[in-house]
Coordinates of C-alpha atoms and ligand atoms in Angstrom, one line a residue:
M1 CA -20.7 9.8 19.6
A2 CA -20.1 8.1 22.9
K3 CA -20.2 4.5 22.6
K4 CA -20.7 1.8 25.2
T5 CA -17.4 0.6 26.4
I6 CA -16.2 -2.8 27.5
D7 CA -16.4 -2.0 31.2
Q8 CA -20.2 -1.6 30.7
V9 CA -20.8 -5.3 29.9
D10 CA -20.5 -8.2 32.2
V11 CA -17.9 -10.5 30.6
A12 CA -17.4 -13.1 33.4
G13 CA -17.5 -16.4 31.9
R14 CA -18.3 -15.2 28.5
R15 CA -16.3 -15.2 25.3
V16 CA -15.3 -11.8 24.0
L17 CA -14.2 -11.4 20.4
M18 CA -12.0 -8.4 20.3
R19 CA -10.7 -6.8 17.2
V20 CA -7.4 -5.1 17.9
D21 CA -4.8 -3.3 15.9
F22 CA -1.8 -5.5 16.3
N23 CA -0.4 -4.3 12.9
V24 CA 3.0 -3.6 14.4
P25 CA 6.2 -3.0 12.4
L26 CA 8.6 -5.8 12.2
D27 CA 12.2 -6.0 11.2
E28 CA 13.8 -8.5 8.6
K29 CA 14.2 -11.1 11.5
G30 CA 10.5 -10.7 12.4
A31 CA 11.2 -8.9 15.7
I32 CA 8.8 -6.1 16.6
T33 CA 10.5 -2.6 16.3
D34 CA 7.6 -0.7 17.9
D35 CA 5.0 -2.4 20.3
R36 CA 3.0 0.9 20.9
R37 CA -0.2 -0.5 19.4
I38 CA -0.1 -3.6 21.6
R39 CA 0.7 -1.5 24.8
L40 CA -2.2 0.8 24.0
A41 CA -4.7 -2.1 23.7
L42 CA -3.7 -3.4 27.1
P43 CA -6.3 -1.5 29.3
T44 CA -9.1 -3.2 27.2
I45 CA -7.5 -6.6 27.3
R46 CA -7.0 -6.5 30.9
S47 CA -10.5 -5.2 31.6
V48 CA -11.7 -8.6 30.1
I49 CA -9.3 -11.1 31.6
E50 CA -9.3 -9.5 35.0
R51 CA -13.0 -9.8 35.2
G52 CA -13.0 -13.6 34.1
G53 CA -13.9 -13.1 30.5
R54 CA -12.6 -15.5 27.9
L55 CA -10.8 -13.2 25.4
I56 CA -10.4 -14.1 21.7
L57 CA -8.1 -11.5 20.1
I58 CA -8.2 -10.9 16.2
S59 CA -6.2 -8.5 14.0
H60 CA -4.5 -8.3 10.8
L61 CA -0.7 -7.6 10.3
G62 CA 0.8 -6.2 7.0
R63 CA -0.4 -6.9 3.6
P64 CA -0.3 -10.7 2.9
K65 CA -1.8 -11.9 -0.4
G66 CA -4.9 -13.3 1.2
A67 CA -4.4 -16.9 -0.1
G68 CA -3.3 -18.6 3.0
P69 CA -0.5 -18.5 5.7
E70 CA 2.6 -16.5 5.0
P71 CA 5.1 -16.8 7.8
A72 CA 6.4 -13.3 7.4
F73 CA 3.1 -11.9 8.4
S74 CA 2.3 -14.2 11.4
L75 CA 0.8 -12.7 14.4
R76 CA 3.0 -14.8 16.6
P77 CA 5.5 -12.1 17.6
A78 CA 2.5 -9.9 18.7
A79 CA 1.1 -12.8 20.7
D80 CA 4.5 -13.4 22.3
R81 CA 4.8 -9.7 23.1
L82 CA 1.4 -9.4 24.5
G83 CA 2.2 -12.4 26.9
E84 CA 5.4 -10.6 28.0
L85 CA 3.4 -7.3 28.6
L86 CA 0.7 -9.2 30.6
G87 CA 3.6 -10.5 33.0
G88 CA 4.1 -14.0 31.5
T89 CA 0.5 -15.1 31.9
G90 CA 0.1 -17.6 29.2
V91 CA -1.4 -15.9 26.1
R92 CA -2.3 -18.8 23.8
F93 CA -1.8 -18.5 20.0
V94 CA -3.4 -20.4 17.2
A95 CA -0.7 -21.0 14.7
D96 CA -3.2 -22.3 12.3
D97 CA -5.9 -20.5 10.4
C98 CA -8.1 -18.0 12.3
I99 CA -11.4 -20.0 11.4
G100 CA -10.2 -23.5 11.2
E101 CA -10.7 -26.5 13.4
A102 CA -7.6 -25.6 15.6
A103 CA -9.1 -22.1 16.2
R104 CA -12.5 -23.6 17.2
Q105 CA -10.9 -26.1 19.6
A106 CA -8.8 -23.3 21.2
V107 CA -11.8 -21.1 21.5
A108 CA -13.8 -23.9 23.1
A109 CA -10.9 -24.8 25.5
L110 CA -10.6 -21.1 26.8
A111 CA -11.1 -20.9 30.6
D112 CA -12.3 -17.8 32.5
G113 CA -9.5 -15.1 32.4
E114 CA -7.5 -16.5 29.5
A115 CA -6.7 -14.9 26.3
L116 CA -6.2 -16.3 22.9
V117 CA -4.6 -14.8 19.8
L118 CA -6.0 -16.0 16.4
E119 CA -3.8 -16.0 13.3
N120 CA -3.7 -13.0 10.9
L121 CA -7.2 -12.4 9.5
R122 CA -5.8 -11.2 6.2
F123 CA -4.5 -14.7 5.3
H124 CA -8.1 -14.9 4.1
K125 CA -9.0 -12.4 1.3
A126 CA -12.5 -12.7 2.7
E127 CA -11.3 -10.3 5.4
K128 CA -10.8 -7.4 3.1
E129 CA -13.9 -8.3 1.0
N130 CA -16.0 -8.0 4.1
D131 CA -17.3 -11.5 3.4
E132 CA -20.4 -12.6 5.3
G133 CA -19.5 -16.4 5.3
F134 CA -16.1 -15.6 6.9
A135 CA -17.8 -13.2 9.3
A136 CA -20.3 -15.9 10.3
K137 CA -17.5 -18.2 11.3
L138 CA -15.7 -15.6 13.5
S139 CA -18.9 -14.3 15.1
A140 CA -19.9 -17.7 16.0
F141 CA -16.9 -17.9 18.4
A142 CA -18.3 -15.4 20.9
D143 CA -21.0 -13.8 23.0
I144 CA -19.6 -10.3 23.0
Y145 CA -18.0 -8.1 20.3
C146 CA -15.4 -5.4 21.1
N147 CA -13.7 -3.1 18.7
D148 CA -10.5 -1.6 19.8
A149 CA -8.9 -1.2 16.5
F150 CA -9.0 2.5 15.8
G151 CA -6.1 2.2 13.2
T152 CA -8.6 0.1 11.0
A153 CA -11.8 2.0 11.8
H154 CA -12.0 3.5 8.4
R155 CA -11.9 0.1 6.7
N156 CA -15.2 -1.9 6.2
H157 CA -13.4 -5.3 6.4
A158 CA -15.2 -8.3 7.8
S159 CA -13.7 -8.2 11.3
M160 CA -14.7 -4.5 11.6
H161 CA -18.1 -4.6 9.7
A162 CA -19.6 -7.9 8.7
V163 CA -18.7 -9.5 12.2
P164 CA -20.5 -6.9 14.2
L165 CA -23.4 -6.9 11.8
A166 CA -23.6 -10.7 12.2
M167 CA -23.6 -10.4 16.0
A168 CA -26.6 -8.0 16.1
G169 CA -28.5 -8.7 19.3
K170 CA -25.4 -9.4 21.3
P171 CA -23.4 -6.8 23.1
R172 CA -21.2 -4.9 20.7
V173 CA -19.0 -2.3 22.3
A174 CA -15.9 -0.2 22.0
G175 CA -12.5 -0.7 23.6
F176 CA -10.8 2.0 25.6
L177 CA -8.4 2.9 22.9
L178 CA -11.1 3.4 20.1
Q179 CA -13.2 5.4 22.6
K180 CA -10.3 7.6 23.5
E181 CA -9.3 8.2 19.9
L182 CA -12.9 9.1 18.8
Q183 CA -13.3 11.5 21.8
Y184 CA -10.0 13.2 21.4
L185 CA -10.3 13.8 17.6
S186 CA -14.0 14.7 17.7
E187 CA -13.9 16.9 20.7
T188 CA -10.8 18.6 19.5
I189 CA -12.3 19.5 16.2
E190 CA -15.9 20.1 17.2
H191 CA -15.1 22.2 20.3
A192 CA -11.8 23.7 19.4
R193 CA -10.7 26.7 21.6
R194 CA -9.3 29.4 19.4
P195 CA -7.1 30.2 17.8
F196 CA -7.5 26.9 16.0
V197 CA -4.6 26.0 13.8
A198 CA -4.2 22.9 11.5
V199 CA -0.8 22.0 10.2
L200 CA -1.0 19.9 7.2
G201 CA 1.9 18.3 5.2
G202 CA 3.1 15.2 3.7
V203 CA 3.3 13.9 0.2
K204 CA 0.1 14.4 -1.6
V205 CA -2.6 17.2 -1.8
S206 CA -5.0 14.5 -3.1
D207 CA -4.8 12.7 0.1
K208 CA -5.5 15.8 2.2
L209 CA -8.0 17.8 0.1
G210 CA -11.0 16.3 2.0
A211 CA -9.3 17.4 5.3
I212 CA -8.6 20.9 4.1
E213 CA -12.1 21.3 2.8
N214 CA -13.5 20.2 6.1
L215 CA -11.3 22.2 8.3
I216 CA -11.2 25.4 6.3
G217 CA -14.5 26.6 7.7
R218 CA -13.6 25.6 11.3
V219 CA -10.0 26.8 11.8
D220 CA -8.3 30.2 11.9
S221 CA -5.4 29.1 9.8
I222 CA -4.0 26.1 7.8
L223 CA -0.2 25.9 7.7
I224 CA 0.8 24.0 4.8
G225 CA 4.3 22.2 4.4
G226 CA 5.6 19.0 2.8
A227 CA 5.6 18.2 -0.9
M228 CA 2.0 19.3 -1.1
A229 CA 2.9 22.9 -0.7
Y230 CA 4.3 22.7 -4.1
T231 CA 1.1 22.0 -5.9
F232 CA -0.4 24.9 -4.1
L233 CA 2.6 27.2 -4.8
K234 CA 2.6 26.2 -8.5
S235 CA -1.1 26.8 -8.8
S236 CA -0.5 30.4 -7.6
G237 CA 2.1 31.0 -10.2
R238 CA 5.3 30.3 -8.3
A239 CA 8.4 28.6 -9.9
V240 CA 8.8 25.3 -8.0
G241 CA 11.9 23.7 -9.8
A242 CA 11.9 20.0 -9.7
S243 CA 9.7 19.8 -6.5
L244 CA 6.9 17.1 -6.5
V245 CA 3.7 18.5 -7.9
E246 CA 0.3 16.9 -8.6
E247 CA -0.6 18.3 -11.9
D248 CA -4.0 17.1 -11.8
R249 CA -4.7 18.9 -8.5
L250 CA -3.5 22.4 -9.6
E251 CA -7.1 23.4 -10.2
D252 CA -8.4 22.1 -6.9
A253 CA -5.4 23.9 -5.2
A254 CA -6.1 27.1 -6.9
R255 CA -9.8 26.9 -6.1
M256 CA -9.1 26.3 -2.4
L257 CA -6.7 29.2 -2.1
A258 CA -9.4 31.5 -3.6
E259 CA -11.9 30.2 -1.2
A260 CA -9.8 30.2 1.9
G261 CA -8.7 33.9 1.6
D262 CA -5.7 34.2 3.7
K263 CA -6.5 31.3 6.0
I264 CA -4.1 29.2 4.1
L265 CA -0.4 29.8 4.8
L266 CA 2.1 28.6 2.4
P267 CA 5.9 28.4 2.6
T268 CA 7.8 31.5 1.6
D269 CA 11.3 29.9 1.6
H270 CA 12.6 26.5 0.9
H271 CA 15.4 24.1 1.9
C272 CA 16.2 22.5 -1.4
G273 CA 18.4 19.5 -2.7
R274 CA 18.9 17.9 -6.2
K275 CA 17.3 14.7 -4.9
P276 CA 15.7 13.4 -1.8
E277 CA 19.0 11.8 -0.7
A278 CA 21.3 12.5 2.3
A279 CA 24.3 13.3 0.2
T280 CA 22.6 15.7 -2.1
P281 CA 23.9 19.2 -2.5
T282 CA 21.6 21.8 -0.8
K283 CA 20.5 25.4 -1.5
H284 CA 18.1 27.8 0.2
F285 CA 15.5 29.5 -2.0
K286 CA 13.1 32.4 -1.2
D287 CA 9.8 32.4 -3.0
D288 CA 10.7 30.9 -6.5
I289 CA 12.9 27.7 -6.9
E290 CA 15.2 27.4 -9.8
D291 CA 15.0 24.5 -12.2
G292 CA 16.8 21.3 -11.1
W293 CA 16.2 21.9 -7.4
M294 CA 13.6 20.2 -5.3
G295 CA 11.9 21.6 -2.3
L296 CA 12.5 19.1 0.5
D297 CA 11.8 21.1 3.6
I298 CA 10.4 24.4 4.6
G299 CA 13.0 27.1 5.0
P300 CA 13.9 29.2 8.2
E301 CA 11.7 32.0 7.4
T302 CA 8.7 29.8 7.0
I303 CA 9.6 28.0 10.1
E304 CA 9.6 31.2 12.1
R305 CA 6.1 32.1 10.7
Y306 CA 4.7 28.7 11.5
R307 CA 6.2 28.8 14.9
Q308 CA 4.4 32.0 15.7
A309 CA 1.0 30.9 14.5
I310 CA 1.5 27.6 16.5
G311 CA 2.6 29.6 19.6
D312 CA -0.5 31.7 19.6
A313 CA -2.9 28.6 19.1
K314 CA -5.1 27.1 21.7
T315 CA -5.9 24.1 19.6
I316 CA -3.6 22.4 17.0
V317 CA -4.1 19.5 14.8
W318 CA -1.2 18.2 12.8
N319 CA -1.2 15.7 9.9
G320 CA 1.7 15.2 7.6
P321 CA 5.5 16.2 7.9
M322 CA 6.9 19.5 6.7
G323 CA 9.7 17.9 4.7
V324 CA 11.5 14.7 4.1
F325 CA 12.1 14.3 7.8
E326 CA 13.7 10.8 7.3
I327 CA 16.7 12.3 5.7
P328 CA 18.7 15.1 7.6
P329 CA 19.1 17.9 7.2
F330 CA 15.5 17.9 5.8
D331 CA 14.1 17.1 9.2
T332 CA 14.6 20.6 10.5
G333 CA 11.1 22.0 9.5
T334 CA 9.3 19.0 10.9
R335 CA 11.4 19.0 14.0
S336 CA 10.7 22.7 14.6
V337 CA 7.0 22.5 14.1
A338 CA 6.9 19.5 16.5
E339 CA 8.9 21.5 19.1
A340 CA 6.6 24.5 18.6
I341 CA 3.5 22.2 19.2
A342 CA 5.0 20.7 22.2
A343 CA 5.8 24.1 23.7
A344 CA 2.2 25.4 22.8
T345 CA 0.8 22.3 24.6
G346 CA 3.0 23.1 27.7
Q347 CA 1.3 26.6 27.7
G348 CA -2.1 25.0 27.7
A349 CA -2.9 24.4 24.1
T350 CA -4.7 21.1 23.0
S351 CA -2.6 19.2 20.3
V352 CA -3.6 16.2 18.4
I353 CA -1.2 14.4 16.0
G354 CA -2.5 12.2 13.3
G355 CA -0.9 10.5 10.3
G356 CA 1.3 7.6 10.4
D357 CA 4.4 9.5 9.4
S358 CA 3.8 12.5 11.5
A359 CA 3.3 10.1 14.5
A360 CA 6.5 8.4 13.7
A361 CA 8.3 11.8 13.5
I362 CA 7.0 13.0 16.9
E363 CA 8.0 9.7 18.5
A364 CA 11.4 9.8 16.8
F365 CA 12.0 13.4 18.1
G366 CA 11.1 12.2 21.7
L367 CA 8.2 14.7 22.0
A368 CA 5.3 12.3 21.9
E369 CA 4.7 12.7 25.7
Q370 CA 4.6 16.6 25.3
V371 CA 1.6 16.7 23.1
S372 CA -2.1 16.0 24.1
H373 CA -2.7 13.1 21.9
V374 CA -0.8 11.1 19.2
S375 CA -3.2 9.0 17.2
T376 CA -2.6 5.3 16.4
G377 CA -4.5 5.7 13.2
G378 CA -3.1 7.5 10.1
G379 CA -5.9 7.0 7.6
A380 CA -8.6 6.8 10.4
S381 CA -7.5 10.2 12.0
L382 CA -7.4 11.8 8.6
Q383 CA -11.0 10.6 7.8
M384 CA -11.9 12.3 11.1
L385 CA -10.2 15.5 10.0
E386 CA -12.4 15.2 7.0
G387 CA -15.4 15.1 9.3
R388 CA -16.6 11.6 8.1
S389 CA -17.9 9.0 10.5
F390 CA -17.0 5.3 10.5
D391 CA -19.5 2.5 9.5
S392 CA -17.5 0.2 11.9
V393 CA -18.2 2.6 14.7
D394 CA -21.8 3.3 13.9
L395 CA -22.5 -0.5 14.5
L396 CA -21.4 -0.3 18.1
E397 CA -24.0 0.4 20.8
E398 CA -24.5 3.9 22.1
A399 CA -23.5 4.5 25.8
Ligands
LIG24 P1 1.2 11.2 7.2 O1 1.6 9.6 7.1 O2 1.8 11.7 8.4 O3 -0.1 11.5 6.9 P2 2.2 11.4 4.5 O4 2.1 9.9 4.3 O5 1.2 12.2 3.7 O6 2.2 11.9 6.1 O7 3.7 12.0 3.9 C1 4.8 11.5 4.6 C2 6.0 11.5 3.6 O8 6.0 12.8 2.9 C3 7.3 11.5 4.3 O9 7.9 10.1 3.9 C4 8.1 12.6 3.8 O10 9.5 12.1 3.4 C5 7.4 13.0 2.5 N1 7.6 14.3 2.2 C6 7.4 15.5 3.0 N2 7.8 16.5 2.4 C7 8.3 16.1 1.2 C8 8.9 17.0 0.1 N3 9.0 18.3 0.2 N4 9.3 16.2 -1.0 C9 9.1 15.0 -1.1 N5 8.7 14.1 -0.1 C10 8.2 14.8 1.1
LIG25 MG1 2.0 8.2 5.6

C-alpha cells in the first residue's frame, strides 16, 4: 500500500492542491485549543514551499450547514496559526468562497514558494456530496494533487474523491502524514509481533463490531472496556444495572463471544455511579451490578488483569476509553491502561492509539510521546482496524 509521496514529484513553479485536515478544535472565542493537526501537516507543507511550489491548501472545519459562509467555522484561525508555525512567512487566506472569483485570483497571483489557504470546503454542501462540478472547479486550480488528510480518508467527499478523480493524468500523491498513518496502522496490524493485544472501549458496540470481527482472527486477545462492555456482559447473562446497553446488539455480542472463545476478555468488576456526573455517589461491584447503578469505569481487579495482558504484549492497538475518562474518578481505568501501554512500549512493544477520544485521553494524561503512534484520525483509524481500504487513497499513485 506504499503510495508515491510529495517529495517524489517536482513541484517547482507548479501549483499543488493539498487536502489537509485542519479540522482543529476551537473555543467559544474561536481560538484554537489544539493545533496538533496543523503541526503534523507541516513537513508536507514545507516540502512544497521550500522547493518553490505554489501551495493551495484546502480543508473542512466543523459541521457548517453547507449553505454558505458561517463565521464560526472559518478556517482563518487555522491559516493564521499556520503562518505563525512557518515563522511568520505570509500565508495568504481567501476569506471568500473556496471556488469563487477571489479564490481564482489568489491562486493566479501565487508566487513560487507561497502558500494560500482557501475557506472551509464544507460551506458548500457539494463537498460532502462528492459533487463533480464542485470538484472540477477546485481541480482546475492546480497541476498536482496531494492528500495529507488522514482524518478524512474514510470519507468520499469531493476534495478527497471527486477532485483526484478529476485530476487523473496529473500527479496525485500522498503527503507524509497520510503515508505515516497508513504505514503505521497497516504494518502494525499485518505484521504484528506476538502477543498481539487489542484494547477496545468507548460507547457503542455497534461502532466497533467491524473492528472486533477483523481483529479476532489476528490477535491473541481483545480487552473490552467502556460502555460497550455492558452489552457483552448482558448478552452473557450478567446483571448490568443501569449501564448503557445496546439491546439490538445483544445477539451480535453473544455470537462474537461464542466465536472468540476465550480471546475476548470482559471486565469482572466495575466502578459504578448513579449517573455519569462528577458528584454522583460511587460504588464498586464485582461481576453483577445492582439495579440503579451504572458501570462508568472498569474496576481495580479488571485493571490488574488488563495491565498484565498489556505488559506481556509485543503489539498493542487501542481504540476507545475504558470509562467516562472525562469525569474523575472514572478516568482511572483509562489512565491505567494508557500507563500500561506506555510502559510496554518502553519495553519494546509497538503501540498504536486510534480513536478521537482515546487520542484525546492519552494526550491529556501526558503519555502521547511514550507510545509508538497516536493516530490523527478516529473514524479513519477504526476503518483500518476493520481491515477496509480507502477509496480516496486508492486514487493516489503507487510508489
Ligand atoms: P473513541 O473516540 O476513542 O473511538 P468512543 O467515541 O467510542 O471512543 O467513546 C468515547 C466515549 O465513551 C467517551 O466520551 C466516554 O465518556 C464514553 N464512555 C466510556 N465508558 C463509558 C461508560 N461505561 N458509560 C458511558 N460512557 C462511557
Ligand atoms: Mg469518539
